Coordinates of C-alpha atoms in Angstrom, one line a residue:
X1 CA 3.7 -16.7 -65.3
X2 CA 4.6 -14.6 -62.3
X3 CA 2.2 -13.1 -60.3
X4 CA 3.7 -10.6 -57.8
X5 CA 1.0 -11.0 -55.1
X6 CA -2.2 -8.9 -54.2
X7 CA -2.7 -5.6 -55.9
X8 CA -4.8 -2.9 -54.8
X9 CA -8.1 -1.9 -56.4
X10 CA -6.3 1.2 -57.5
X11 CA -3.8 -0.7 -59.3
X12 CA -6.5 -3.2 -61.2
X13 CA -7.7 -0.3 -63.1
X14 CA -5.1 0.2 -65.3
X15 CA -4.7 -3.4 -66.2
X16 CA -8.4 -3.6 -66.5
X17 CA -8.4 -0.8 -69.2
X18 CA -6.5 -3.1 -71.6
X19 CA -8.1 -6.3 -70.6
X20 CA -5.4 -7.9 -68.7
X21 CA -7.2 -8.3 -65.8
X22 CA -10.4 -9.1 -64.7
X23 CA -12.2 -6.5 -61.6
X24 CA -14.3 -8.6 -59.6
X25 CA -18.0 -7.4 -59.8
X26 CA -20.9 -7.1 -57.6
X27 CA -23.4 -8.8 -60.4
X28 CA -25.0 -11.9 -59.9
X29 CA -24.0 -12.6 -56.3
X30 CA -20.7 -10.4 -56.3
X31 CA -18.2 -12.8 -57.2
X32 CA -16.1 -13.3 -60.3
X33 CA -13.0 -15.5 -61.1
X34 CA -10.9 -13.2 -59.1
X35 CA -12.8 -12.5 -56.1
X36 CA -15.7 -12.4 -54.0
X37 CA -18.1 -9.8 -52.0
X38 CA -18.3 -12.0 -48.9
X39 CA -15.3 -13.2 -46.9
X40 CA -14.2 -17.1 -47.2
X41 CA -15.8 -19.7 -44.7
X42 CA -12.8 -20.6 -42.3
X43 CA -13.1 -24.0 -40.7
X44 CA -11.4 -22.7 -37.6
X45 CA -14.8 -21.1 -36.5
X46 CA -12.9 -17.7 -35.5
X47 CA -15.4 -14.6 -36.1
X48 CA -14.3 -12.3 -38.9
X49 CA -14.3 -8.6 -38.5
X50 CA -13.5 -5.8 -41.0
X51 CA -11.8 -2.6 -40.8
X52 CA -14.3 0.5 -41.0
X53 CA -14.0 2.9 -44.1
X54 CA -11.6 0.3 -46.2
X55 CA -12.1 -0.7 -49.5
X56 CA -10.7 -2.7 -52.3
X57 CA -8.7 -6.1 -52.2
X58 CA -9.2 -7.0 -48.8
X59 CA -6.2 -8.8 -46.7
X60 CA -6.5 -10.6 -43.9
X61 CA -4.6 -10.0 -40.0
X62 CA -5.7 -10.9 -36.4
X63 CA -6.6 -9.1 -33.8
X64 CA -6.2 -10.3 -30.5
X65 CA -7.2 -9.3 -27.1
X66 CA -5.5 -10.5 -24.4
X67 CA -4.8 -10.3 -20.3
X68 CA -1.5 -10.5 -18.9
X69 CA -0.4 -10.8 -15.2
X70 CA 3.0 -10.3 -13.6
X71 CA 4.0 -11.0 -10.1
X72 CA 7.0 -10.6 -8.4
X73 CA 7.0 -10.8 -4.4
X74 CA 10.3 -9.2 -4.2
X75 CA 9.0 -5.6 -5.7
X76 CA 5.4 -6.0 -4.3
X77 CA 4.2 -6.4 -8.0
X78 CA 0.5 -7.7 -8.7
X79 CA -0.4 -6.2 -11.8
X80 CA -2.9 -7.4 -14.9
X81 CA -2.5 -5.5 -18.0
X82 CA -5.0 -5.5 -21.3
X83 CA -3.6 -5.7 -24.6
X84 CA -4.8 -5.6 -27.9
X85 CA -2.6 -7.0 -30.5
X86 CA -2.4 -7.2 -34.5
X87 CA -0.9 -10.1 -35.8
X88 CA -0.1 -9.9 -39.6
X89 CA -0.6 -12.9 -42.2
X90 CA 2.0 -13.9 -44.8
X91 CA 1.3 -15.0 -48.3
X92 CA 0.5 -18.5 -47.4
X93 CA -1.8 -17.4 -44.3
X94 CA 0.6 -17.7 -41.7
X95 CA 1.1 -15.7 -38.5
X96 CA 4.0 -13.5 -39.2
X97 CA 5.0 -13.4 -35.3
X98 CA 7.9 -11.3 -35.8
X99 CA 5.8 -8.3 -37.5
X100 CA 3.0 -8.4 -34.7
X101 CA 2.3 -5.0 -33.0
X102 CA 0.6 -3.9 -30.0
X103 CA -2.4 -1.5 -30.5
X104 CA -2.9 1.4 -28.2
X105 CA -6.5 0.3 -27.8
X106 CA -9.3 -1.6 -29.3
X107 CA -9.4 -1.4 -33.3
X108 CA -12.2 0.2 -35.1
X109 CA -13.9 -3.1 -36.6
X110 CA -17.3 -3.6 -37.7
X111 CA -19.2 -7.0 -38.3
X112 CA -20.4 -6.4 -41.7
X113 CA -17.8 -5.5 -44.7
X114 CA -17.8 -2.2 -46.6
X115 CA -19.4 -2.2 -49.7
X116 CA -16.1 -2.0 -51.8
X117 CA -14.2 -4.5 -50.4
X118 CA -13.4 -7.6 -52.3
X119 CA -12.3 -11.0 -50.7
X120 CA -10.3 -13.9 -52.2
X121 CA -12.9 -16.7 -53.3
X122 CA -10.9 -19.2 -50.7
X123 CA -8.8 -18.4 -47.7
X124 CA -4.8 -19.2 -48.2
X125 CA -3.5 -22.6 -47.7
X126 CA -1.7 -22.1 -43.9
X127 CA -4.6 -19.7 -42.7
X128 CA -6.9 -22.3 -40.9
X129 CA -4.2 -24.5 -39.8
X130 CA -2.7 -21.3 -37.9
X131 CA -6.0 -20.5 -36.5
X132 CA -6.5 -23.8 -35.4
X133 CA -3.7 -23.5 -33.0
X134 CA -3.3 -19.6 -32.6
X135 CA -4.8 -19.3 -28.8
X136 CA -1.8 -21.9 -28.0
X137 CA 0.7 -20.5 -30.0
X138 CA 0.0 -17.0 -28.9
X139 CA 0.2 -17.4 -25.2
X140 CA 3.8 -19.5 -26.0
X141 CA 4.7 -16.1 -28.1
X142 CA 3.6 -13.9 -25.6
X143 CA 5.2 -15.4 -22.7
X144 CA 8.7 -14.8 -24.2
X145 CA 7.9 -11.1 -24.4
X146 CA 8.5 -9.1 -21.1
X147 CA 6.3 -6.3 -19.4
X148 CA 8.5 -3.4 -18.6
X149 CA 8.0 -2.5 -15.3
X150 CA 9.3 0.6 -13.4
X151 CA 10.7 -0.7 -10.4
X152 CA 12.9 0.2 -6.8
X153 CA 14.3 -3.4 -5.9
X154 CA 16.3 -1.4 -3.1
X155 CA 12.4 -0.4 -1.7
X156 CA 11.1 -3.4 -3.1
X157 CA 8.4 -1.5 -4.6
X158 CA 7.0 -1.3 -8.3
X159 CA 5.2 1.2 -10.2
X160 CA 1.0 0.7 -10.2
X161 CA -0.8 0.6 -13.3
X162 CA -1.2 3.9 -15.6
X163 CA 1.5 5.5 -12.6
X164 CA 4.4 7.4 -14.5
X165 CA 7.9 7.8 -13.3
X166 CA 7.3 11.1 -11.6
X167 CA 4.5 9.8 -9.6
X168 CA 6.0 6.7 -8.8
X169 CA 9.2 8.6 -7.9
X170 CA 7.4 10.5 -5.4
X171 CA 5.9 7.7 -3.6
X172 CA 9.3 6.0 -3.5
X173 CA 10.5 9.5 -1.5
X174 CA 7.6 9.4 0.2
X175 CA 8.2 5.5 1.7
X176 CA 11.8 6.2 2.1
X177 CA 11.4 9.3 4.2
X178 CA 9.2 7.4 6.4
X179 CA 11.6 4.6 6.9
X180 CA 14.1 7.5 7.2
X181 CA 12.2 9.0 10.1
X182 CA 12.7 5.7 12.1
X183 CA 16.4 5.1 11.3
X184 CA 16.9 9.0 12.5
X185 CA 15.1 8.4 15.6
X186 CA 17.2 5.4 16.2
X187 CA 20.5 7.3 15.9
X188 CA 19.0 10.1 18.0
X189 CA 18.2 7.7 20.6
X190 CA 22.0 6.3 20.6
X191 CA 23.4 9.7 20.9
X192 CA 20.9 10.5 23.6
X193 CA 22.4 8.1 26.0
X194 CA 26.0 9.3 25.4
X195 CA 24.5 13.2 25.7
X196 CA 22.9 12.0 28.7
X197 CA 25.9 10.5 30.3
X198 CA 28.3 13.8 29.6
X199 CA 25.5 15.9 31.1
X200 CA 25.5 13.7 34.6
X201 CA 29.8 14.3 34.4
X202 CA 29.1 18.1 33.6
X203 CA 26.5 18.4 36.2
X204 CA 29.1 17.1 38.6
X205 CA 32.0 18.7 37.7
X206 CA 29.9 22.2 38.0
X207 CA 28.6 21.0 41.4
X208 CA 32.5 20.4 42.6
X209 CA 33.6 23.5 41.1
X210 CA 31.2 25.4 43.2
X211 CA 32.7 23.4 46.1
X212 CA 36.4 24.2 44.8
X213 CA 35.7 27.7 44.7
X214 CA 33.9 27.9 48.0
X215 CA 37.2 26.1 49.5
X216 CA 39.4 28.3 47.5
X217 CA 37.5 31.8 49.0
X218 CA 38.0 30.1 52.4
X219 CA 41.6 29.0 52.2
X220 CA 42.3 32.7 50.9
X221 CA 41.1 34.3 53.9
X222 CA 42.6 31.9 56.1
X223 CA 46.0 32.8 54.4
X224 CA 45.3 36.4 54.2
X225 CA 44.3 36.5 57.8
X226 CA 47.1 33.9 59.1
X227 CA 49.9 36.1 57.2
X228 CA 48.3 39.7 58.5
X229 CA 48.1 37.9 62.1
X230 CA 52.3 36.6 62.1
X231 CA 53.1 39.6 60.6
X232 CA 51.2 41.9 63.3
X233 CA 52.6 39.6 66.1
X234 CA 56.1 40.2 65.0
X235 CA 56.1 43.7 64.3
X236 CA 54.0 44.4 67.9
X237 CA 56.8 42.3 69.7
X238 CA 55.3 39.0 70.6
X239 CA 56.2 37.6 74.2
X240 CA 58.4 34.9 72.2
X241 CA 60.1 34.5 69.3
X242 CA 58.7 30.7 69.2
X243 CA 55.0 32.0 69.2
X244 CA 55.7 34.5 66.3
X245 CA 57.4 31.5 64.4
X246 CA 55.1 29.3 64.9
X247 CA 52.2 31.8 63.5
X248 CA 54.8 32.2 60.5
X249 CA 54.4 28.6 59.9
X250 CA 50.8 28.5 60.0
X251 CA 50.5 31.1 57.7
X252 CA 52.7 29.2 55.5
X253 CA 50.5 26.4 55.6
X254 CA 47.7 28.2 54.8
X255 CA 49.2 29.5 51.4
X256 CA 50.0 25.9 50.4
X257 CA 46.3 24.8 51.2
X258 CA 44.8 28.0 49.1
X259 CA 47.4 27.1 46.3
X260 CA 46.1 23.4 46.3
X261 CA 42.4 24.7 46.4
X262 CA 43.2 27.0 43.8
X263 CA 44.7 24.4 41.4
X264 CA 41.7 22.3 42.3
X265 CA 39.4 25.1 40.9
X266 CA 41.7 25.3 37.6
X267 CA 41.6 21.4 37.0
X268 CA 37.8 21.6 37.4
X269 CA 37.3 24.2 35.1
X270 CA 39.4 22.3 32.5
X271 CA 37.5 19.2 32.8
X272 CA 34.3 21.2 32.6
X273 CA 35.7 22.9 29.8
X274 CA 36.5 19.3 28.2
X275 CA 33.3 18.0 28.7
X276 CA 31.2 21.0 26.7
X277 CA 33.6 20.3 24.1
X278 CA 32.5 16.9 24.0
X279 CA 28.8 17.7 24.1
X280 CA 29.6 20.0 21.3
X281 CA 31.2 17.4 19.0
X282 CA 28.4 14.9 19.8
X283 CA 25.9 17.0 18.6
X284 CA 27.9 17.7 15.4
X285 CA 28.4 14.0 15.3
X286 CA 24.6 13.1 15.6
X287 CA 24.0 15.9 12.7
X288 CA 26.4 14.3 10.3
X289 CA 24.6 11.1 11.1
X290 CA 21.0 12.2 10.2
X291 CA 22.4 14.0 7.0
X292 CA 23.9 10.7 5.9
X293 CA 20.8 8.9 6.5
X294 CA 18.5 11.0 4.6
X295 CA 21.5 11.6 1.7
X296 CA 21.3 7.2 1.6
X297 CA 17.5 7.5 1.8
X298 CA 17.2 10.0 -1.0
X299 CA 19.7 7.8 -3.1
X300 CA 17.7 4.5 -2.3
X301 CA 14.3 6.3 -3.5
X302 CA 15.8 7.6 -6.5
X303 CA 17.3 4.0 -7.6
X304 CA 14.1 3.4 -10.1
X305 CA 14.8 1.5 -13.2
X306 CA 12.7 -0.2 -15.8
X307 CA 12.4 -4.1 -15.3
X308 CA 11.7 -6.5 -18.1
X309 CA 9.4 -9.0 -16.0
X310 CA 8.4 -12.0 -18.0
X311 CA 4.6 -13.4 -17.4
X312 CA 4.3 -17.1 -17.2
X313 CA 2.0 -18.9 -19.6
X314 CA -0.5 -19.5 -16.7
X315 CA -0.9 -15.8 -16.4
X316 CA -2.3 -15.2 -19.9
X317 CA -5.3 -15.6 -21.3
X318 CA -6.8 -14.9 -24.7
X319 CA -9.9 -12.8 -24.2
X320 CA -11.2 -12.3 -28.1
X321 CA -9.4 -13.5 -31.1
X322 CA -10.7 -12.3 -34.8
X323 CA -9.7 -12.6 -38.4
X324 CA -9.7 -9.1 -39.7
X325 CA -10.1 -7.9 -43.3
X326 CA -8.4 -4.9 -44.0

């Protein structure tokens, strides 16, 4: 006849009413042809635990506590996590690895079975065999499952245990900002050298302008004096035309020298204006470089991704294993 598999205590009630099934009884040692009040003896020696408040026909599963370490030098990652896993068993008593689930914390287990729990008289056929090699199989299976880690490969950083994305992002921004300060200082030092060179040239040009202005004023005064003197000699009747002519030539020479001095002033003023514009452009160029560094720094800090880091078998240890009846 076909038996679909284990049934719950509630499902067995209607069957018992028409005599088609025998409900396990606690009388005479609590066993019957269908079940027992005590769990079966396991040859593996793995301790058995029970889900608190459970009742009815018990089904086995595995609870395993492990420690998993993941390390990656390039991310400054050295993390160890503790995990609890529930590993269900199929009808043959073999571990169903595809249905394994990680628990949020330690399961609520007790060492003695609840009064209303009914166990099979013998463990499923494959159970002892799988339990004997469970630890090795678990380590091999766990090593194939990566550990998710928030990381910033550009900054060679990873989130710490319990650090959420917002906190990790703030830490990345802080680290990037400190590196940004150093980069900005290097940029300022580079521009400072060019600024010092331009300021030196500006100082010399201003000194030259002062000298040119002084010379231009002197030449202009000499020009005016020479013209007045020449005209005065002609108008008052110089004793010789040669003397008057000589004075007029001297006045013309003074005018040329005055014009030359004025042209020097204009040229110096143009050079000063050009240097001042160069200094203004240098300041703008330096600010653009500082802004570029700050923007690149922020972009680097926000380059956070969830990486899947696989642990090695040597970095996985099984701390506790229980057969759990639930």
